[in-house]
Short mmCIF file of C-alpha atoms in Angstrom, two decimals:
data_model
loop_
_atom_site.label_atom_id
_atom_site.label_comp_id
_atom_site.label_asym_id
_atom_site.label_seq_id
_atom_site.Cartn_x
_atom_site.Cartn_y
_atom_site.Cartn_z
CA UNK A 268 -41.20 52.16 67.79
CA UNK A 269 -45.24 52.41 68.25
CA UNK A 270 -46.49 49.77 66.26
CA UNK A 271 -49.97 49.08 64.62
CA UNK A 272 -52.21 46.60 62.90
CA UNK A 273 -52.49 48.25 59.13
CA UNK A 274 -56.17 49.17 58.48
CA UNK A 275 -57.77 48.04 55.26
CA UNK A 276 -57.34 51.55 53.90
CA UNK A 277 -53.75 51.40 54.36
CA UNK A 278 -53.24 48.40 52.81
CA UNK A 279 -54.92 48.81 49.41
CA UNK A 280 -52.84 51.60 47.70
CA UNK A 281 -49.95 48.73 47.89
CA UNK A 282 -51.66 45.98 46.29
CA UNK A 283 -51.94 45.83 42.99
CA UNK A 284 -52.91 42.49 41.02
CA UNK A 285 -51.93 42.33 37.10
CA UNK A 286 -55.00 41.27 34.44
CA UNK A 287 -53.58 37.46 33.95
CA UNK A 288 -52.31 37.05 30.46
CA UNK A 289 -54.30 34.08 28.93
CA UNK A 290 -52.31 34.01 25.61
CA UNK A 291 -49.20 31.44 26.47
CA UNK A 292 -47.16 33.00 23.75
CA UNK A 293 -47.79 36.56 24.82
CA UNK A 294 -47.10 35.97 28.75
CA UNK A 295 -43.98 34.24 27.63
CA UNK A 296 -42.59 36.95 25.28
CA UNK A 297 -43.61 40.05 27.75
CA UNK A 298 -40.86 38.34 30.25
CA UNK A 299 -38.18 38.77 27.83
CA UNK A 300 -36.08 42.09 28.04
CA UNK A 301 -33.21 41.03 25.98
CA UNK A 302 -32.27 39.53 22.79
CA UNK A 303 -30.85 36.94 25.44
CA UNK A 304 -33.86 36.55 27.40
CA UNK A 305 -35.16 35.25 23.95
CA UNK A 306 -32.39 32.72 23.53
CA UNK A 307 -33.24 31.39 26.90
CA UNK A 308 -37.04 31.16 25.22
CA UNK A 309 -35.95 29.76 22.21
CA UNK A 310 -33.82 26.89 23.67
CA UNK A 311 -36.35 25.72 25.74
CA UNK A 312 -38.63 25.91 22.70
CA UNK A 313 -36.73 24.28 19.69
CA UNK A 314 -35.00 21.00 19.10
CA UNK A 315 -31.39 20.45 19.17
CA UNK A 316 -30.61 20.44 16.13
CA UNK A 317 -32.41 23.40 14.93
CA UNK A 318 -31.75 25.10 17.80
CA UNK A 319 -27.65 24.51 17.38
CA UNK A 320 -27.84 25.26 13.77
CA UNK A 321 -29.01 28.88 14.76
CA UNK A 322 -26.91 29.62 17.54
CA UNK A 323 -23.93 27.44 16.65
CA UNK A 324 -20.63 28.34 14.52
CA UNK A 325 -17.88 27.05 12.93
CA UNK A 326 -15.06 25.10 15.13
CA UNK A 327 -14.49 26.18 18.37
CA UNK A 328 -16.62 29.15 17.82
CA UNK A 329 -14.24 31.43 18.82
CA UNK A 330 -14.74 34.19 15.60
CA UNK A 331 -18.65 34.24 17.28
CA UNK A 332 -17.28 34.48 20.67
CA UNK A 333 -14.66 37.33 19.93
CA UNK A 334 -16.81 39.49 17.90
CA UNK A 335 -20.09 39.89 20.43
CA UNK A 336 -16.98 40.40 23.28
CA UNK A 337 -16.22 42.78 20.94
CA UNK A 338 -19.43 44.92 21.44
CA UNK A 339 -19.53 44.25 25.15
CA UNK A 340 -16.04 45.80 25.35
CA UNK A 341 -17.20 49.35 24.05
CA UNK A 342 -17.26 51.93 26.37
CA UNK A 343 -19.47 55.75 25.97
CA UNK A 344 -18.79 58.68 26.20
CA UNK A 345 -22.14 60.62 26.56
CA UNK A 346 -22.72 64.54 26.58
CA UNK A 347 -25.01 66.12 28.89
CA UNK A 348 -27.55 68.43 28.98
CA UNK A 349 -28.67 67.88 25.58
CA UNK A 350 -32.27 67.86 24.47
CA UNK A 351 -33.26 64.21 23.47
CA UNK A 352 -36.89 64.41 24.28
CA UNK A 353 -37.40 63.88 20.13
CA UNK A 354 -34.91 61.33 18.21
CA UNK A 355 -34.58 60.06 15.07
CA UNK A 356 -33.79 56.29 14.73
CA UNK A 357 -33.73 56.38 10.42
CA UNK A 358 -30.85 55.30 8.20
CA UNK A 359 -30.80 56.31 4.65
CA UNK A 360 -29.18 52.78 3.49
CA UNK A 361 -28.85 51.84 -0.63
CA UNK A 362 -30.67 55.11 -1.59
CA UNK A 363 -33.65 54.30 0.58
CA UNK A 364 -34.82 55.28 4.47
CA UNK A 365 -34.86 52.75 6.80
CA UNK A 366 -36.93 53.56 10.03
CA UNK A 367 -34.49 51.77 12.49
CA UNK A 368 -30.41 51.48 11.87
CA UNK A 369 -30.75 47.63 11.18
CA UNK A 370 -32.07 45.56 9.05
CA UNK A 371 -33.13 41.37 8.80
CA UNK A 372 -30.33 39.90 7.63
CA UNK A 373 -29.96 36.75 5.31
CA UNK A 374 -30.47 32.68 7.16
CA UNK A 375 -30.30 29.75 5.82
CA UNK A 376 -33.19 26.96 6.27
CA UNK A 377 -35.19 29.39 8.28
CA UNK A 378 -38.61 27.89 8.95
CA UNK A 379 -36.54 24.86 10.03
CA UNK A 380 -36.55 27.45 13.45
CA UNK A 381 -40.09 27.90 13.07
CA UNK A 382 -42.81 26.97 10.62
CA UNK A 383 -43.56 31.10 10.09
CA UNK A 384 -40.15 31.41 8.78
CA UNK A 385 -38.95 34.35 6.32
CA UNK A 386 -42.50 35.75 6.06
CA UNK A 387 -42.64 35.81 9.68
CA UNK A 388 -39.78 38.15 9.29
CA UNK A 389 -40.54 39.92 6.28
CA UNK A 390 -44.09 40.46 8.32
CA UNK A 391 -42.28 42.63 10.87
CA UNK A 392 -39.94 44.23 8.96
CA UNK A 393 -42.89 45.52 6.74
CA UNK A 394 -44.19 47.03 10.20
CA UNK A 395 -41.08 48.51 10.99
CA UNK A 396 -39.79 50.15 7.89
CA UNK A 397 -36.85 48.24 7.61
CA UNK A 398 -35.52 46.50 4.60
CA UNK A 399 -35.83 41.87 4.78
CA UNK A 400 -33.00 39.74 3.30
CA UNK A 401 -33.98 36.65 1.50
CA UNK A 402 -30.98 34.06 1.31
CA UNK A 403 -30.22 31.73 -1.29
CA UNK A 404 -31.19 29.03 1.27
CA UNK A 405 -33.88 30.40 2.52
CA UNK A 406 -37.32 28.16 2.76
CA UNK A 407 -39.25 30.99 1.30
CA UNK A 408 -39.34 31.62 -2.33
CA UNK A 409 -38.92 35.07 -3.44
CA UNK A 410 -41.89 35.55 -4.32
CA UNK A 411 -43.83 34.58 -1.27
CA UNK A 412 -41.58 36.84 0.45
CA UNK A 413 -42.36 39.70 -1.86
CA UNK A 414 -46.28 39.11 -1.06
CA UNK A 415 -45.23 38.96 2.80
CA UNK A 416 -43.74 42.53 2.23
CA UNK A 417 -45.09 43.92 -1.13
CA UNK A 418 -44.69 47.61 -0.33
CA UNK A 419 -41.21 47.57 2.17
CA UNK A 420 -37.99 47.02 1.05
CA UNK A 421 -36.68 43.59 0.12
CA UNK A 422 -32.85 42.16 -0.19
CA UNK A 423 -31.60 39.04 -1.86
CA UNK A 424 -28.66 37.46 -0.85
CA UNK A 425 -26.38 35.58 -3.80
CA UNK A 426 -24.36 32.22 -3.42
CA UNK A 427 -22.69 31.78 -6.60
CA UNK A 428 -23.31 28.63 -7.25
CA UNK A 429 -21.29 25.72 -9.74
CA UNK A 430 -24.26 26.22 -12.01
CA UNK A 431 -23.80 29.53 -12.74
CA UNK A 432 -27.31 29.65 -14.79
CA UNK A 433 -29.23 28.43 -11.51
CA UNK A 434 -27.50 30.97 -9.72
CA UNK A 435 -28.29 34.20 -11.97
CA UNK A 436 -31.92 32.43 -12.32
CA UNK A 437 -32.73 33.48 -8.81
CA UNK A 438 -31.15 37.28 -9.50
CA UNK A 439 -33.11 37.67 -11.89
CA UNK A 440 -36.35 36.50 -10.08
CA UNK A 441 -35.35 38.93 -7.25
CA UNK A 442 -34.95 41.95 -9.80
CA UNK A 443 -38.09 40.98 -11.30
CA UNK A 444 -40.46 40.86 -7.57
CA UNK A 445 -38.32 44.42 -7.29
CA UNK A 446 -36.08 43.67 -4.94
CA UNK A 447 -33.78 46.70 -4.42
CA UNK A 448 -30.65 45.53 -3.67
CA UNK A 449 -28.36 42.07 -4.30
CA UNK A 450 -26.15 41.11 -1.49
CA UNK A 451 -23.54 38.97 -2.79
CA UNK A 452 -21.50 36.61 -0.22
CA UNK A 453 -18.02 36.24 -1.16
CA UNK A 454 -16.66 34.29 1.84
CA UNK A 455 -18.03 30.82 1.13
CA UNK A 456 -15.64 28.34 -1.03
CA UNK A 457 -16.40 25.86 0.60
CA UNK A 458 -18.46 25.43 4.08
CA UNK A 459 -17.32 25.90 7.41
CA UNK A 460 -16.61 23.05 10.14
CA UNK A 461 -20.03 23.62 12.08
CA UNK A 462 -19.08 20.73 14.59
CA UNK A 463 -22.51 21.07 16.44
CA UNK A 464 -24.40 20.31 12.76
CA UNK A 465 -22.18 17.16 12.26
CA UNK A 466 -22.37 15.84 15.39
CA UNK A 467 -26.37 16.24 15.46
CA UNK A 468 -26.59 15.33 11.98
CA UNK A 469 -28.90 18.22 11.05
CA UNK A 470 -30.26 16.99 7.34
CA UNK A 471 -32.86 18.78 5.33
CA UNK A 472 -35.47 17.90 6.01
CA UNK A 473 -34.93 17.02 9.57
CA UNK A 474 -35.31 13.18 10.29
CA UNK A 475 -36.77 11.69 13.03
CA UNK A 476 -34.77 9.39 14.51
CA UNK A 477 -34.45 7.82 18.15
CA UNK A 478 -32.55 10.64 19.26
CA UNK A 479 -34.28 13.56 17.56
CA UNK A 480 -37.83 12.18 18.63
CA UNK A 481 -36.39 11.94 22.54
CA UNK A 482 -35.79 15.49 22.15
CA UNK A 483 -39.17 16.02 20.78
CA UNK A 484 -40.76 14.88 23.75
CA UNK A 485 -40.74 18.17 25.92
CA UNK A 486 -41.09 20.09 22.46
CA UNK A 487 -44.27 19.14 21.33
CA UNK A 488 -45.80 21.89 19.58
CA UNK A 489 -42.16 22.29 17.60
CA UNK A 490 -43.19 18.86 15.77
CA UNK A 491 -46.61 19.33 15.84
CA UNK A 492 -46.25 22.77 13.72
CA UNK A 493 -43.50 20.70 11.43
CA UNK A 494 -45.66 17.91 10.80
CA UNK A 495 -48.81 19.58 10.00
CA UNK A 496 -47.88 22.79 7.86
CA UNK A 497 -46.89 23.28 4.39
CA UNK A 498 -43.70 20.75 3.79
CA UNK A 499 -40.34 23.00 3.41
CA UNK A 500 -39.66 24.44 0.52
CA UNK A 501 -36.62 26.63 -0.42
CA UNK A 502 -35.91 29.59 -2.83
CA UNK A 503 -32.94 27.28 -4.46
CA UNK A 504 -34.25 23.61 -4.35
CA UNK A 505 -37.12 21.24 -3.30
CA UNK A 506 -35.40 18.83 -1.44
CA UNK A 507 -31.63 17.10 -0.82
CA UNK A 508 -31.13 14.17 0.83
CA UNK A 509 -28.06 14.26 2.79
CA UNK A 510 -26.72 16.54 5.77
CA UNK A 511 -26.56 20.68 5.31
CA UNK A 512 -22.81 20.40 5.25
CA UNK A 513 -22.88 18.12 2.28
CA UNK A 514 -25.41 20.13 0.64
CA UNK A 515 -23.43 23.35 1.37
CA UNK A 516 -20.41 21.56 -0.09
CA UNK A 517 -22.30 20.41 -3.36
CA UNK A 518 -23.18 24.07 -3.86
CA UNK A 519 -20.28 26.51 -2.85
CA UNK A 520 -17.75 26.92 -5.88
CA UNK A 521 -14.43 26.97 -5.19
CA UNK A 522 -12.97 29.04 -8.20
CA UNK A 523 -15.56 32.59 -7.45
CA UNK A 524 -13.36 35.39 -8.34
CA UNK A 525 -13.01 38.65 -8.58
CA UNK A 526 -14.26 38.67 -12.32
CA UNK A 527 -16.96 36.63 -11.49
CA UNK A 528 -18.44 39.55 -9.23
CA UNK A 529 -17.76 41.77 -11.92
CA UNK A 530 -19.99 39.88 -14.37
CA UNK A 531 -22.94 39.70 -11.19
CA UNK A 532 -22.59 43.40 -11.07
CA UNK A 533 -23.11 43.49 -15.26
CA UNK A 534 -26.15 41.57 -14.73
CA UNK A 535 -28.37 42.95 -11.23
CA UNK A 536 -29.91 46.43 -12.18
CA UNK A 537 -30.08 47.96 -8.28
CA UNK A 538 -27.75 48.42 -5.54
CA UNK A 539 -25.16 45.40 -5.29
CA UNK A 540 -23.02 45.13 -1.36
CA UNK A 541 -20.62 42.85 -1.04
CA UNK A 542 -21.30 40.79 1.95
CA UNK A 543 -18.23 38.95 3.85
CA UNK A 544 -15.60 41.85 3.81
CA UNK A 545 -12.45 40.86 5.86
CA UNK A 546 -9.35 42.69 5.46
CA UNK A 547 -8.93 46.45 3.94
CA UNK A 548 -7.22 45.53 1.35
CA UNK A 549 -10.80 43.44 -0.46
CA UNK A 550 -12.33 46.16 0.62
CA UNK A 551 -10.69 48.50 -1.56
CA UNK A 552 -10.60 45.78 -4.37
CA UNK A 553 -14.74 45.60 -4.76
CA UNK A 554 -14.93 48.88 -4.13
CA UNK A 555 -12.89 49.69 -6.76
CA UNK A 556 -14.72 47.26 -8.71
CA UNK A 557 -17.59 49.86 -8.27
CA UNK A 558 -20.66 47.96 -5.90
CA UNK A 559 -22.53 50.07 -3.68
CA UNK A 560 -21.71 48.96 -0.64
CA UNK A 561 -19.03 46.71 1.57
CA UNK A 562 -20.61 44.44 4.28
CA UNK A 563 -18.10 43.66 7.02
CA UNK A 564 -19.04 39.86 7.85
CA UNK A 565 -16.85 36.85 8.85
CA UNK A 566 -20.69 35.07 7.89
CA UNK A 567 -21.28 35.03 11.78
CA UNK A 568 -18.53 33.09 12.84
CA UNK A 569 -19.87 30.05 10.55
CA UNK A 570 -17.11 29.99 8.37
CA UNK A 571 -12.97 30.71 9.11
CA UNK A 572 -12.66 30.33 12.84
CA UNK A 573 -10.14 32.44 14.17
CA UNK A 574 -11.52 35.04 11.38
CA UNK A 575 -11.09 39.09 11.79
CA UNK A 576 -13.60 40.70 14.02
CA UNK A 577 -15.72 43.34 11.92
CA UNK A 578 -16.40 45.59 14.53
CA UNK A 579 -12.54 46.11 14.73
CA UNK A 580 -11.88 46.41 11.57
CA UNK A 581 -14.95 48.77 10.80
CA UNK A 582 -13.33 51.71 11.61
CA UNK A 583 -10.48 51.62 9.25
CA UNK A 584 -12.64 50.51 6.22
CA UNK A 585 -14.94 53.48 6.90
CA UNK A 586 -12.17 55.78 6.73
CA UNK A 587 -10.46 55.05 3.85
CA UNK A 588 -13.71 54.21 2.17
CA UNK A 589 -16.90 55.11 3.55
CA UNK A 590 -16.70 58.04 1.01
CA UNK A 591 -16.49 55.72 -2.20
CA UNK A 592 -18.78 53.36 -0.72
CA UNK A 593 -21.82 52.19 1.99
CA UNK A 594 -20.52 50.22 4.92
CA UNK A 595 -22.32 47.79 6.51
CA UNK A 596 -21.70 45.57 9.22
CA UNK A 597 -22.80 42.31 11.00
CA UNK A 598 -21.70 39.43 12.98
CA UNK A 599 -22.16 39.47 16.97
CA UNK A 600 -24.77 42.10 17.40
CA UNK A 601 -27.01 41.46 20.30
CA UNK A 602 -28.08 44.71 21.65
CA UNK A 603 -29.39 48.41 20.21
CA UNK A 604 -26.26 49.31 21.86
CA UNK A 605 -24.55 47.14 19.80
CA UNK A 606 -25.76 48.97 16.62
CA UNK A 607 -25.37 52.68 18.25
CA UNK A 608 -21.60 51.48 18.54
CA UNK A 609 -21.47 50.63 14.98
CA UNK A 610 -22.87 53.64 13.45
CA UNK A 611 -20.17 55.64 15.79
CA UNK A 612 -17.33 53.85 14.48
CA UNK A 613 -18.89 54.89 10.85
CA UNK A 614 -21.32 52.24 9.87
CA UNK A 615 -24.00 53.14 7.66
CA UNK A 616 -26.03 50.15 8.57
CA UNK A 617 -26.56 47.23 10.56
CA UNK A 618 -28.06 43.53 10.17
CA UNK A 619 -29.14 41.14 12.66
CA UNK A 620 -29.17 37.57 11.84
CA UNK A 621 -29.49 35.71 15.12
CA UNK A 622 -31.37 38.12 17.30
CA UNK A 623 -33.99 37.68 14.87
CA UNK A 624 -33.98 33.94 14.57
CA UNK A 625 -34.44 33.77 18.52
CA UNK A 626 -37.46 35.40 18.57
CA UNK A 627 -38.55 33.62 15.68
CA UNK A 628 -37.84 30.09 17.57
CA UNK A 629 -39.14 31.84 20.63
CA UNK A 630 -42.91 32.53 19.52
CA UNK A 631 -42.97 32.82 15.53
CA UNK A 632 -43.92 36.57 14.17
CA UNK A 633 -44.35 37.62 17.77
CA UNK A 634 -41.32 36.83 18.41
CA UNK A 635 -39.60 38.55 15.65
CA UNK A 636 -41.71 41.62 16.68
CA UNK A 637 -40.42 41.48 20.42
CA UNK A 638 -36.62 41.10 18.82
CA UNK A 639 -37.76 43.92 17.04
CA UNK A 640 -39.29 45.92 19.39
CA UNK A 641 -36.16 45.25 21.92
CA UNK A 642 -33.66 46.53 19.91
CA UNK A 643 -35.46 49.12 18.45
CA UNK A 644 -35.65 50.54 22.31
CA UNK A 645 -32.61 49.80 23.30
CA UNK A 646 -30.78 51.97 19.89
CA UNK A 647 -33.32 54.79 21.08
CA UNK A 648 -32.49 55.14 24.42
CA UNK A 649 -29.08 54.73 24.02
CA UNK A 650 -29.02 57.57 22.00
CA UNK A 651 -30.83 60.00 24.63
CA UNK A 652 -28.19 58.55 27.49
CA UNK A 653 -25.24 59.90 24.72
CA UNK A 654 -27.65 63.44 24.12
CA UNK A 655 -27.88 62.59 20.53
CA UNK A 656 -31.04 63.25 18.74
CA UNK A 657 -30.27 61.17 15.40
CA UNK A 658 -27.42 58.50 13.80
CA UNK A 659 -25.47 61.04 12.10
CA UNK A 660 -24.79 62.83 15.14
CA UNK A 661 -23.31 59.50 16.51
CA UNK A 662 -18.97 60.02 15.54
CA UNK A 663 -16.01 58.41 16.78
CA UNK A 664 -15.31 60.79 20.10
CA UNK A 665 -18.70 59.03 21.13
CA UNK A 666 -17.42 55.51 21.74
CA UNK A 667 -13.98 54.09 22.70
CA UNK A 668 -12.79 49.60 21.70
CA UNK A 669 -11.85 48.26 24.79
CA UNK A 670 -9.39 46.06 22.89
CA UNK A 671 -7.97 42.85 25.02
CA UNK A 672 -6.24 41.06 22.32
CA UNK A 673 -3.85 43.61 20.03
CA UNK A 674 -1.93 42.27 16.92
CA UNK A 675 1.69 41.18 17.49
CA UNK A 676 3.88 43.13 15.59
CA UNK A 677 5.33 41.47 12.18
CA UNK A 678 9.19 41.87 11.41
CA UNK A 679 8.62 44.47 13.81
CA UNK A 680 6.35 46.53 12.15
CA UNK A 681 3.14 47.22 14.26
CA UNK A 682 -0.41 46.97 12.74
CA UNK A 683 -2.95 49.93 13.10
CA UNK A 684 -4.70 49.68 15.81
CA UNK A 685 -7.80 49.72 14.44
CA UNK A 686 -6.49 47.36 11.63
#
């Protein structure tokens, strides 16, 4: 082979240098491509304890761990030779459009992950036409989270409380900023066994320690933020002294039934979903009740370890009632393909919860814009690779559960498959 020394000329078409990024947080959220990639980010970023409270869940963790295998064992079934050069990525959710399929969902103690917290998020989703859930224990009051996103769509998520006149205080606050719809979480008598909380001793707020400020040392900026920003504050208290297990404890009421969501639904004037929907059988027994909407959630794992997966049961409840009722779904999503699965397997909507947090502890509202931004490109061109041009067109024959555990069969009766 006749070889040569490459000319100047030659050489220039193939080198190419990038304008260096100067803005630290920027450079660093560019490099993510995943919801994952921003885990990484945030891990590195965040201490311990805050960090494990986000990603962490109740026991072994195995309800968290079964329900994202879940999604990763879906496989598609795309047509060809459609035209996808225009798509629609909107969800009409609670009588209202949403731009993208998913929404923010409800966390606890959020600016514990980063001193932007809830209006960080409620920030983005004003951007992105998407509706922002406020939770109980959320650091954000409602109305700071209304001025964060005065014109989008805002969601409050109800504990019901022992004091049942604190609890309806805040429902009625959230009717009065206008928030459009109540989300009220039915799977919390007590708290969970979140083993990574105990053992780190996550308190509100956090205390500095020998431990925690050894972990501070390579998280600087973390503290720094902390330290020298408003002092938390929370939609549902000022401050509590002990551990967020004890506090969840002091709160969560044991006796919650189903009248008691019958006299919530008396009181809220707007759409009312009930949010930690496990078996078929509740479902039918709220909707029936008459709320708007049925959010399959085992709370993210957080609570009953061991608990049902949603995405396997969301196919039954949307076919015996997705025509009475608006199902939702949550718990384990991670990618846009995720959510394209969901609305196949008739989901009407979609909420992220930890995808959002790790861009939040990964670079504060830019970070929730990347999440954001990721999954938003991920639903859309998912859709063009199945050659459909908007969620409605996504059905069943689109997607098929790759199940690797299946029910054993009870006094030899076998469970639906999809049960």
């Amino acid at each position: 082979m006749k070889r040569h020394i490459p000319r100047p000329a030659e050489l220039a078409p193939l080198i190419g240098f990038r304008k260096p990024q100067l803005d630290a947080t920027k450079r660093r959220l560019d490099r993510a491509l995943t919801i994952d990639d921003l885990r990484w980010i945030a891990k590195r970023r965040t201490p311990r304890a805050a960090f494990d409270y986000t990603d962490g869940a109740a026991e072994e963790e195995l309800s968290l761990g079964r329900a994202r295998q879940a999604f990763r064992d879906v496989e598609f079934h795309p047509t060809i030779l459609r035209n996808v050069e225009t798509i629609d990525t909107s969800a009409d959710i609670m009588g209202a459009s949403s731009a993208l399929p998913f929404g923010i969902a409800p966390t606890g103690f959020t600016r514990l992950m980063h001193t932007e917290g809830e209006v960080a998020g409620a920030h983005v989703a004003a951007r992105a036409g998407i509706p922002f859930s406020l939770s109980t224990l959320g650091t954000s009051s409602i109305e700071d989270v209304k001025a964060a996103n005065p014109n989008g769509r805002n969601w409050f998520q109800l504990y019901m409380w022992k004091d049942r006149e604190r609890s309806m205080a805040l429902v009625e606050r959230a009717a009065a900023a206008g928030f459009d719809t109540l989300l009220v979480t039915v799977d919390v008598p007590v708290a969970g066994a979140r083993l990574r909380d105990t053992r780190n001793g996550m308190s509100i707020p956090p205390t500095l320690t020998l431990r925690t400020v050894l972990d501070a040392i390579p998280r600087p900026r973390w503290w720094f933020d902390l330290l020298t920003t408003e002092p938390l504050s929370f939609a549902s208290l000022d401050r509590w002294p002990g551990t967020v297990a004890e506090y969840l404890d002091s709160m969560f009421d044991p006796t919650v039934t189903f009248d008691d969501l019958a006299w919530i639904k008396q009181q809220w004037p707007n759409k009312l979903v009930v949010k930690g929907i496990q078996t078929l059988e509740d479902a039918r027994a709220v909707v029936e009740l008459g709320v708007d909407g049925v959010l399959l959630s085992n709370h993210g794992g957080r609570q009953l370890d061991r608990a049902p997966v949603p995405f396997h049961l969301l196919p039954v409840v949307a076919r015996e009632l997705g025509a009475d009722a608006e199902i939702l779904v949550d718990t384990g999503i991670m990618s846009g393909a995720d959510i394209v699965a969901a609305f196949a397997l008739g989901a009407r909507f979609t909420l992220v919860g930890r995808a959002y947090l790790y861009g939040l502890m990964a670079g504060g509202e830019a970070g929730v814009q990347r999440a954001v931004d990721i999954l938003a490109d991920q639903v859309s061109r998912t859709m063009r690779l199945l050659g459909v041009t908007s969620m409605a067109e996504l059905t069943p024959r689109h997607v098929t559960q790759l199940r690797r555990m299946r029910p054993v069969p009870i006094g030899g009766e076998g469970l639906e498959p999809d049960a």
